[in-house]
Short mmCIF file of C-alpha atoms in Angstrom, two decimals:
data_model
loop_
_atom_site.label_atom_id
_atom_site.label_comp_id
_atom_site.label_asym_id
_atom_site.label_seq_id
_atom_site.Cartn_x
_atom_site.Cartn_y
_atom_site.Cartn_z
CA UNK Q 1 160.05 91.78 81.40
CA UNK Q 2 162.41 90.67 84.19
CA UNK Q 3 160.68 90.63 87.59
CA UNK Q 4 163.72 90.46 89.84
CA UNK Q 5 167.32 91.42 89.27
CA UNK Q 6 169.90 89.30 91.06
CA UNK Q 7 173.61 89.86 91.59
CA UNK Q 8 176.20 87.15 92.08
CA UNK Q 9 177.72 86.86 95.56
CA UNK Q 10 181.02 88.12 94.15
CA UNK Q 11 179.26 91.35 93.11
CA UNK Q 12 178.36 92.26 96.70
CA UNK Q 13 180.04 95.55 97.71
CA UNK Q 14 183.51 95.19 99.19
CA UNK Q 15 183.42 98.65 100.81
CA UNK Q 16 180.91 100.71 102.73
CA UNK Q 17 180.14 104.20 101.40
CA UNK Q 18 180.63 107.08 103.85
CA UNK Q 19 178.50 110.08 102.89
CA UNK Q 20 180.45 112.31 105.30
CA UNK Q 21 183.13 112.54 102.61
CA UNK Q 22 180.71 114.32 100.26
CA UNK Q 23 179.03 116.74 102.65
CA UNK Q 24 179.77 120.39 101.77
CA UNK Q 25 180.77 121.12 105.40
CA UNK Q 26 181.70 118.80 108.30
CA UNK Q 27 179.11 117.39 110.67
CA UNK Q 28 178.58 119.07 114.03
CA UNK Q 29 180.42 116.97 116.63
CA UNK Q 30 178.66 114.92 119.31
CA UNK Q 31 178.99 116.57 122.73
CA UNK Q 32 179.89 115.02 126.06
CA UNK Q 33 176.67 114.71 128.12
CA UNK Q 34 178.24 116.32 131.21
CA UNK Q 35 180.82 118.82 129.98
CA UNK Q 36 179.08 119.84 126.76
CA UNK Q 37 182.45 119.75 124.96
CA UNK Q 38 183.03 117.72 121.77
CA UNK Q 39 183.17 114.02 122.63
CA UNK Q 40 186.53 112.30 122.14
CA UNK Q 41 187.20 108.66 121.28
CA UNK Q 42 188.17 108.05 124.91
CA UNK Q 43 184.72 109.27 126.00
CA UNK Q 44 183.11 106.44 124.02
CA UNK Q 45 185.53 103.60 124.75
CA UNK Q 46 183.57 102.30 127.74
CA UNK Q 47 180.66 101.25 125.49
CA UNK Q 48 182.03 100.93 121.91
CA UNK Q 49 185.05 99.18 120.32
CA UNK Q 50 187.68 101.50 118.87
CA UNK Q 51 187.13 100.50 115.26
CA UNK Q 52 183.46 101.51 115.42
CA UNK Q 53 184.44 104.79 117.08
CA UNK Q 54 186.90 105.38 114.23
CA UNK Q 55 184.17 104.69 111.67
CA UNK Q 56 181.79 106.99 113.54
CA UNK Q 57 184.19 109.91 113.12
CA UNK Q 58 185.72 109.02 109.76
CA UNK Q 59 185.41 111.18 106.66
CA UNK Q 60 186.97 108.60 104.33
CA UNK Q 61 184.70 108.01 101.34
CA UNK Q 62 185.00 104.23 101.48
CA UNK Q 63 185.79 101.82 104.32
CA UNK Q 64 186.68 98.20 103.59
CA UNK Q 65 184.29 95.47 104.72
CA UNK Q 66 186.24 92.73 106.59
CA UNK Q 67 186.37 89.38 104.79
CA UNK Q 68 184.73 87.51 107.68
CA UNK Q 69 181.83 89.99 107.68
CA UNK Q 70 181.36 89.65 103.91
CA UNK Q 71 181.37 85.85 104.19
CA UNK Q 72 178.47 85.97 106.66
CA UNK Q 73 176.58 88.60 104.66
CA UNK Q 74 176.52 86.19 101.70
CA UNK Q 75 173.99 84.09 103.65
CA UNK Q 76 171.43 86.49 102.14
CA UNK Q 77 173.29 89.18 100.19
CA UNK Q 78 173.14 90.49 97.58
CA UNK Q 79 169.40 90.90 98.20
CA UNK Q 80 167.05 90.95 95.19
CA UNK Q 81 165.73 94.05 93.47
CA UNK Q 82 162.13 93.60 92.29
CA UNK Q 83 160.18 95.39 89.59
CA UNK Q 84 156.67 95.79 91.01
CA UNK Q 85 154.91 95.21 87.71
CA UNK Q 86 151.64 93.95 89.20
CA UNK Q 87 151.44 96.97 91.46
CA UNK Q 88 152.09 99.24 88.47
CA UNK Q 89 149.20 97.63 86.57
CA UNK Q 90 146.85 97.91 89.56
CA UNK Q 91 147.69 101.61 89.94
CA UNK Q 92 147.45 102.24 86.17
CA UNK Q 93 150.64 104.24 86.39
CA UNK Q 94 153.27 104.88 83.72
CA UNK Q 95 155.90 104.90 86.50
CA UNK Q 96 158.35 102.06 86.93
CA UNK Q 97 158.38 100.90 90.56
CA UNK Q 98 161.36 99.00 91.98
CA UNK Q 99 161.90 97.80 95.54
CA UNK Q 100 164.92 96.39 97.33
CA UNK Q 101 163.77 93.38 99.32
CA UNK Q 102 165.63 93.13 102.61
CA UNK Q 103 163.21 90.61 104.13
CA UNK Q 104 165.37 87.76 102.79
CA UNK Q 105 167.82 87.96 105.70
CA UNK Q 106 167.48 85.19 108.34
CA UNK Q 107 165.89 87.54 110.92
CA UNK Q 108 163.74 89.07 108.18
CA UNK Q 109 164.93 92.67 107.84
CA UNK Q 110 167.83 94.96 106.87
CA UNK Q 111 169.14 95.06 110.44
CA UNK Q 112 171.72 92.22 110.21
CA UNK Q 113 173.76 94.31 107.75
CA UNK Q 114 175.11 96.26 110.72
CA UNK Q 115 174.53 93.65 113.45
CA UNK Q 116 177.09 91.32 111.88
CA UNK Q 117 179.66 94.10 111.57
CA UNK Q 118 179.13 95.35 115.12
CA UNK Q 119 179.34 91.88 116.65
CA UNK Q 120 182.51 91.21 114.65
CA UNK Q 121 184.34 94.35 115.81
CA UNK Q 122 183.31 93.78 119.43
CA UNK Q 123 184.43 90.15 119.31
CA UNK Q 124 187.78 91.27 117.88
CA UNK Q 125 188.34 93.43 120.99
CA UNK Q 126 187.46 90.64 123.40
CA UNK Q 127 183.93 91.72 124.32
CA UNK Q 128 181.80 88.80 125.53
CA UNK Q 129 178.31 90.34 125.71
CA UNK Q 130 176.35 93.05 123.92
CA UNK Q 131 173.45 95.03 125.41
CA UNK Q 132 170.96 96.80 123.20
CA UNK Q 133 167.43 98.14 122.87
CA UNK Q 134 164.82 97.26 120.28
CA UNK Q 135 161.50 98.76 119.24
CA UNK Q 136 159.48 96.36 117.10
CA UNK Q 137 162.04 93.64 117.70
CA UNK Q 138 163.73 93.58 114.28
CA UNK Q 139 167.00 94.99 115.63
CA UNK Q 140 166.95 92.78 118.71
CA UNK Q 141 166.39 89.73 116.50
CA UNK Q 142 169.23 90.78 114.21
CA UNK Q 143 171.74 91.32 117.03
CA UNK Q 144 170.71 88.03 118.66
CA UNK Q 145 171.37 86.33 115.33
CA UNK Q 146 174.76 88.05 114.96
CA UNK Q 147 175.98 87.31 118.48
CA UNK Q 148 175.00 83.65 118.10
CA UNK Q 149 177.35 83.41 115.10
CA UNK Q 150 180.22 84.92 117.10
CA UNK Q 151 179.54 82.91 120.29
CA UNK Q 152 178.68 86.03 122.30
CA UNK Q 153 175.93 86.74 124.84
CA UNK Q 154 173.20 89.27 124.09
CA UNK Q 155 170.76 91.20 126.30
CA UNK Q 156 167.91 93.05 124.61
CA UNK Q 157 165.69 95.68 126.26
CA UNK Q 158 162.49 95.63 124.17
CA UNK Q 159 160.04 98.55 124.29
CA UNK Q 160 157.13 97.27 126.36
CA UNK Q 161 154.40 98.20 123.84
CA UNK Q 162 156.08 96.08 121.17
CA UNK Q 163 157.03 93.36 123.67
CA UNK Q 164 153.31 92.90 124.28
CA UNK Q 165 152.23 93.33 120.64
CA UNK Q 166 154.88 91.10 119.04
CA UNK Q 167 155.60 88.08 121.30
CA UNK Q 168 157.17 86.04 118.53
CA UNK Q 169 159.97 88.56 118.11
CA UNK Q 170 160.91 87.77 121.70
CA UNK Q 171 160.77 84.06 120.82
CA UNK Q 172 163.09 84.60 117.85
CA UNK Q 173 165.64 86.34 120.06
CA UNK Q 174 165.46 83.48 122.54
CA UNK Q 175 165.95 80.91 119.77
CA UNK Q 176 169.18 82.72 118.87
CA UNK Q 177 170.21 82.58 122.54
CA UNK Q 178 169.52 86.16 123.63
CA UNK Q 179 167.79 87.44 126.75
CA UNK Q 180 164.80 89.72 126.02
CA UNK Q 181 163.54 92.07 128.76
CA UNK Q 182 160.48 94.38 128.52
CA UNK Q 183 161.49 98.03 128.95
CA UNK Q 184 161.27 99.92 131.21
CA UNK Q 185 162.41 97.23 133.62
CA UNK Q 186 163.52 96.99 137.22
CA UNK Q 187 166.96 95.79 136.08
CA UNK Q 188 168.41 99.28 135.75
CA UNK Q 189 168.28 102.54 137.66
CA UNK Q 190 166.96 104.40 134.62
CA UNK Q 191 164.20 101.83 134.13
CA UNK Q 192 163.15 101.96 137.78
CA UNK Q 193 163.00 105.75 137.65
CA UNK Q 194 160.60 105.68 134.68
CA UNK Q 195 158.40 103.04 136.32
CA UNK Q 196 158.23 105.13 139.49
CA UNK Q 197 156.87 108.06 137.45
CA UNK Q 198 154.51 106.02 135.26
CA UNK Q 199 154.02 102.31 136.06
CA UNK Q 200 151.75 101.89 133.00
CA UNK Q 201 154.09 103.50 130.45
CA UNK Q 202 154.19 101.82 127.02
CA UNK Q 203 157.93 102.52 126.99
CA UNK Q 204 159.97 104.14 124.24
CA UNK Q 205 163.20 103.61 122.38
CA UNK Q 206 164.74 106.47 124.38
CA UNK Q 207 163.96 104.64 127.63
CA UNK Q 208 165.24 101.30 126.33
CA UNK Q 209 168.47 102.94 125.12
CA UNK Q 210 169.07 104.32 128.61
CA UNK Q 211 168.71 100.84 130.08
CA UNK Q 212 171.04 99.22 127.55
CA UNK Q 213 173.71 101.93 127.89
CA UNK Q 214 173.56 101.70 131.68
CA UNK Q 215 173.87 97.91 131.50
CA UNK Q 216 176.92 98.12 129.23
CA UNK Q 217 178.62 100.84 131.30
CA UNK Q 218 178.29 98.76 134.47
CA UNK Q 219 179.78 95.51 133.13
CA UNK Q 220 183.40 95.22 131.99
CA UNK Q 221 182.69 92.35 129.57
CA UNK Q 222 179.79 94.18 127.89
CA UNK Q 223 179.52 96.84 125.21
CA UNK Q 224 176.50 98.71 123.93
CA UNK Q 225 175.23 98.16 120.39
CA UNK Q 226 172.81 100.45 118.55
CA UNK Q 227 170.73 99.40 115.55
CA UNK Q 228 170.18 102.82 114.01
CA UNK Q 229 170.92 106.57 114.30
CA UNK Q 230 174.73 106.55 114.59
CA UNK Q 231 177.06 107.23 111.67
CA UNK Q 232 178.71 103.80 111.68
CA UNK Q 233 175.32 102.08 111.61
CA UNK Q 234 174.24 104.10 108.57
CA UNK Q 235 177.61 103.31 107.00
CA UNK Q 236 177.13 99.54 107.32
CA UNK Q 237 173.71 99.72 105.69
CA UNK Q 238 174.99 101.30 102.47
CA UNK Q 239 175.44 97.87 100.94
CA UNK Q 240 171.71 98.20 100.16
CA UNK Q 241 171.97 101.29 97.99
CA UNK Q 242 175.21 100.22 96.35
CA UNK Q 243 173.64 96.93 95.28
CA UNK Q 244 170.51 98.74 94.09
CA UNK Q 245 172.62 101.00 91.85
CA UNK Q 246 174.25 97.96 90.23
CA UNK Q 247 170.91 96.22 89.78
CA UNK Q 248 169.20 99.24 88.27
CA UNK Q 249 172.11 99.58 85.85
CA UNK Q 250 171.25 96.09 84.60
CA UNK Q 251 167.78 97.46 83.79
CA UNK Q 252 169.36 100.59 82.25
CA UNK Q 253 167.58 102.71 84.85
CA UNK Q 254 168.33 105.33 87.50
CA UNK Q 255 165.79 106.41 90.11
CA UNK Q 256 163.98 109.71 89.84
CA UNK Q 257 162.54 109.08 93.32
CA UNK Q 258 164.16 107.22 96.25
CA UNK Q 259 162.00 106.36 99.25
CA UNK Q 260 162.42 104.68 102.65
CA UNK Q 261 160.82 104.89 106.08
CA UNK Q 262 162.61 106.58 108.97
CA UNK Q 263 162.63 105.75 112.67
CA UNK Q 264 166.24 106.25 113.63
CA UNK Q 265 167.29 106.32 109.97
CA UNK Q 266 169.36 103.22 109.22
CA UNK Q 267 167.32 101.59 106.45
CA UNK Q 268 166.69 104.99 104.89
CA UNK Q 269 170.41 105.74 104.97
CA UNK Q 270 171.25 102.31 103.61
CA UNK Q 271 169.23 102.75 100.46
CA UNK Q 272 169.44 106.50 99.94
CA UNK Q 273 172.97 107.55 100.88
CA UNK Q 274 174.70 106.30 97.70
CA UNK Q 275 172.08 108.22 95.68
CA UNK Q 276 172.23 111.24 98.00
CA UNK Q 277 176.00 111.27 97.49
CA UNK Q 278 175.51 111.51 93.74
CA UNK Q 279 173.01 114.30 94.31
CA UNK Q 280 175.48 116.18 96.51
CA UNK Q 281 178.34 115.83 94.02
CA UNK Q 282 176.17 116.97 91.10
CA UNK Q 283 176.15 113.69 89.21
CA UNK Q 284 172.37 113.34 89.64
CA UNK Q 285 171.26 116.64 91.19
CA UNK Q 286 167.51 116.22 90.63
CA UNK Q 287 166.84 112.95 92.47
CA UNK Q 288 163.83 113.32 94.79
CA UNK Q 289 164.75 111.56 98.05
CA UNK Q 290 161.84 111.07 100.45
CA UNK Q 291 161.99 110.08 104.13
CA UNK Q 292 158.70 108.70 105.46
CA UNK Q 293 157.65 108.72 109.11
CA UNK Q 294 154.47 108.18 111.18
CA UNK Q 295 152.28 111.19 111.99
CA UNK Q 296 152.19 109.88 115.58
CA UNK Q 297 155.97 110.38 115.90
CA UNK Q 298 156.78 113.23 113.46
CA UNK Q 299 160.46 113.75 114.20
CA UNK Q 300 161.55 115.11 110.82
CA UNK Q 301 158.34 116.96 109.95
CA UNK Q 302 157.59 118.62 113.30
CA UNK Q 303 160.76 118.25 115.36
CA UNK Q 304 163.48 120.79 116.07
CA UNK Q 305 166.98 120.59 114.56
CA UNK Q 306 169.19 121.00 117.61
CA UNK Q 307 171.38 119.16 120.10
CA UNK Q 308 169.61 116.56 122.21
CA UNK Q 309 170.29 113.32 124.06
CA UNK Q 310 169.67 110.03 122.29
CA UNK Q 311 168.04 108.59 125.41
CA UNK Q 312 165.70 109.55 128.23
CA UNK Q 313 168.22 109.44 131.08
CA UNK Q 314 170.79 111.64 129.31
CA UNK Q 315 173.53 108.99 129.30
CA UNK Q 316 174.38 109.28 125.60
CA UNK Q 317 176.37 112.08 123.95
CA UNK Q 318 174.36 115.05 122.73
CA UNK Q 319 173.81 114.89 118.96
CA UNK Q 320 172.66 117.59 116.58
CA UNK Q 321 169.57 116.10 114.99
CA UNK Q 322 165.87 116.54 114.47
CA UNK Q 323 164.22 115.71 117.80
CA UNK Q 324 160.88 115.77 119.56
CA UNK Q 325 162.62 115.90 122.92
CA UNK Q 326 164.48 113.02 124.59
CA UNK Q 327 161.66 112.29 127.07
CA UNK Q 328 158.99 112.26 124.33
CA UNK Q 329 156.90 109.06 124.56
CA UNK Q 330 154.83 108.48 121.40
CA UNK Q 331 151.59 106.48 121.38
CA UNK Q 332 151.82 102.70 121.00
CA UNK Q 333 151.44 102.55 117.22
CA UNK Q 334 152.15 99.23 115.51
CA UNK Q 335 155.17 100.57 113.60
CA UNK Q 336 157.22 100.16 116.77
CA UNK Q 337 160.52 100.59 114.95
CA UNK Q 338 159.54 104.16 114.02
CA UNK Q 339 158.73 105.31 117.58
CA UNK Q 340 161.96 107.22 118.19
CA UNK Q 341 162.15 110.82 119.40
CA UNK Q 342 165.21 111.67 117.29
CA UNK Q 343 166.72 110.83 113.93
CA UNK Q 344 170.17 110.01 112.65
CA UNK Q 345 172.39 113.12 112.68
CA UNK Q 346 173.38 112.35 109.09
CA UNK Q 347 169.79 111.93 107.91
CA UNK Q 348 168.80 115.03 109.89
CA UNK Q 349 171.57 117.03 108.25
CA UNK Q 350 170.41 116.02 104.77
CA UNK Q 351 166.82 116.99 105.59
CA UNK Q 352 167.96 120.29 107.11
CA UNK Q 353 170.05 121.05 104.01
CA UNK Q 354 167.21 120.21 101.61
CA UNK Q 355 168.89 117.18 100.05
CA UNK Q 356 166.10 115.00 101.47
CA UNK Q 357 162.46 115.86 102.14
CA UNK Q 358 160.23 114.28 104.76
CA UNK Q 359 156.55 113.27 104.78
CA UNK Q 360 154.35 111.76 107.51
CA UNK Q 361 151.39 109.36 107.29
CA UNK Q 362 148.70 107.98 109.57
CA UNK Q 363 148.40 104.28 110.47
CA UNK Q 364 145.26 103.47 108.51
CA UNK Q 365 146.44 104.84 105.18
CA UNK Q 366 149.74 103.01 105.66
CA UNK Q 367 148.01 99.68 106.23
CA UNK Q 368 145.70 100.31 103.28
CA UNK Q 369 148.82 100.65 101.12
CA UNK Q 370 150.28 97.49 102.66
CA UNK Q 371 147.16 95.52 101.68
CA UNK Q 372 147.33 96.84 98.13
CA UNK Q 373 150.95 95.72 97.97
CA UNK Q 374 150.22 92.28 99.45
CA UNK Q 375 147.35 91.70 97.02
CA UNK Q 376 149.47 92.60 93.99
CA UNK Q 377 153.08 91.72 94.82
CA UNK Q 378 152.32 89.01 97.39
CA UNK Q 379 154.62 90.19 100.18
CA UNK Q 380 153.15 91.10 103.56
CA UNK Q 381 155.44 93.86 104.77
CA UNK Q 382 156.26 95.08 108.26
CA UNK Q 383 154.29 98.16 109.38
CA UNK Q 384 157.51 100.19 109.23
CA UNK Q 385 158.21 99.24 105.59
CA UNK Q 386 154.55 99.87 104.75
CA UNK Q 387 155.23 103.59 105.20
CA UNK Q 388 157.62 103.43 102.23
CA UNK Q 389 155.04 101.45 100.26
CA UNK Q 390 152.48 104.20 100.89
CA UNK Q 391 154.85 106.92 99.66
CA UNK Q 392 155.77 104.89 96.57
CA UNK Q 393 152.10 104.40 95.72
CA UNK Q 394 151.46 108.13 96.14
CA UNK Q 395 154.33 108.95 93.80
CA UNK Q 396 153.09 106.42 91.25
CA UNK Q 397 149.57 107.87 91.37
CA UNK Q 398 151.03 111.33 90.85
CA UNK Q 399 152.74 110.00 87.72
CA UNK Q 400 149.34 108.68 86.55
CA UNK Q 401 148.04 112.26 86.71
CA UNK Q 402 151.05 113.86 85.03
CA UNK Q 403 151.86 111.06 82.59
CA UNK Q 404 155.51 111.05 83.71
CA UNK Q 405 157.33 107.74 83.41
CA UNK Q 406 159.42 108.18 86.52
CA UNK Q 407 161.56 105.44 88.04
CA UNK Q 408 160.56 104.99 91.69
CA UNK Q 409 162.80 103.03 94.07
CA UNK Q 410 161.90 102.16 97.65
CA UNK Q 411 163.39 100.07 100.42
CA UNK Q 412 161.17 97.18 101.45
CA UNK Q 413 163.03 96.80 104.69
CA UNK Q 414 161.39 93.77 106.30
CA UNK Q 415 158.57 91.23 106.33
CA UNK Q 416 155.45 91.46 108.48
CA UNK Q 417 155.22 87.77 109.41
CA UNK Q 418 155.15 88.65 113.13
CA UNK Q 419 152.80 91.61 112.70
CA UNK Q 420 149.45 89.94 112.09
CA UNK Q 421 147.93 91.41 115.24
CA UNK Q 422 148.44 94.80 113.60
CA UNK Q 423 146.90 93.65 110.32
CA UNK Q 424 144.00 92.09 112.20
CA UNK Q 425 143.39 95.35 114.06
CA UNK Q 426 143.34 97.23 110.75
CA UNK Q 427 140.99 94.74 109.07
CA UNK Q 428 138.61 94.97 112.06
CA UNK Q 429 138.64 98.75 111.96
CA UNK Q 430 140.32 99.05 115.35
CA UNK Q 431 143.36 101.14 114.41
CA UNK Q 432 143.35 104.74 115.58
CA UNK Q 433 144.96 107.53 113.60
CA UNK Q 434 146.90 109.65 116.02
CA UNK Q 435 148.56 112.92 115.14
CA UNK Q 436 150.68 114.12 118.02
CA UNK Q 437 149.41 117.54 119.16
CA UNK Q 438 151.77 120.43 118.53
CA UNK Q 439 151.32 121.73 122.07
CA UNK Q 440 152.58 118.44 123.53
CA UNK Q 441 155.55 118.48 121.16
CA UNK Q 442 156.32 122.04 122.25
CA UNK Q 443 156.10 120.95 125.88
CA UNK Q 444 158.57 118.12 125.27
CA UNK Q 445 160.93 120.41 123.34
CA UNK Q 446 160.86 122.90 126.22
CA UNK Q 447 162.85 120.36 128.25
CA UNK Q 448 165.72 120.13 125.79
CA UNK Q 449 169.22 120.53 127.24
CA UNK Q 450 170.42 124.13 126.98
CA UNK Q 451 172.88 123.89 124.07
CA UNK Q 452 173.61 125.70 120.86
#
């Protein structure tokens, strides 16, 4: 009847798992934004340190975690694995529901798992400042936390809709010593161009990425840091899934269903990739791996699998991924971390190949699930993580119908302690369910770069 399964600090993973080693065929390469030819390490050196570029392109199955990075990660890792017994009782399900609780990190989410690593590698190459974007503010908070530990400066371009909705995320970044700027801003050429077209824009992650990349490219002491999407970011998050495997083994269990929400894909990759690897290699071929996204930004469920820019201004390399079009601006839903036009190339590849399946939900049903979870398990989750809660509840209810005693595992990627304006809006009946019209998606996709 154990409620939570804990690992000793010495049991924290010593290596990151790289799923590229177990793909049946290599990934399609990123392309240079101007020439359209495969990007080389030299093409990326002006914004990334060489070790992260190496990790981005590596096909080694495991990559060692530096000792200094592991020492910092022990501030909150290994994170606990919970058995959601009270939720199971409330749902009257025979399923066993487990969740990995990443809200125990100092900034309150899974994001520091990669923020610490990225700050470390940049510091090692003499970089003094990092520029980044953030949606809901979880990534910006995490990078601010990481740079404070390495005595670095940090500039965060926060999507304006979330900047206005979540003021305390900005305060957290400032406590850690970072500068937080609403995006689009007048600080960059790309930001000024967007404001000229639409002064009232709610902003988007694609716009904020353009601003951060431009900032980094124009300052010799500054590199760009991304909190999701890229291969090395997904790599750093795999400590989550590796720990979960060890913890489930303590309970003599293995998941039939693995669930996480997807914006760019980092928390989904972190939990699911170790299990997806075992599905790919045939060790556990029947695991149902579910990626959950908002219906208002349906990248995986309604997007196109093709090459596209990661940002609005076309400054990033072109990546083969599911995309809604790089200038797609979704409505200002409260799950700000899931408002991204594209998805991780690795996650996209797994969805395209059928290793992972994707579902989309509306805001109100997601918050209804979050309330059920809070009133049974006690944790008030971030709107992003609530998408995974909703999918887990749906799977558990399906088991109630079929009588199957499945093991369901989901990533509870962060707390909602700064999201009470969203909960208040839901409780007052003021949340709108928005499903992005297909004709507008088609219009955005019509402006994709002409690539294969």
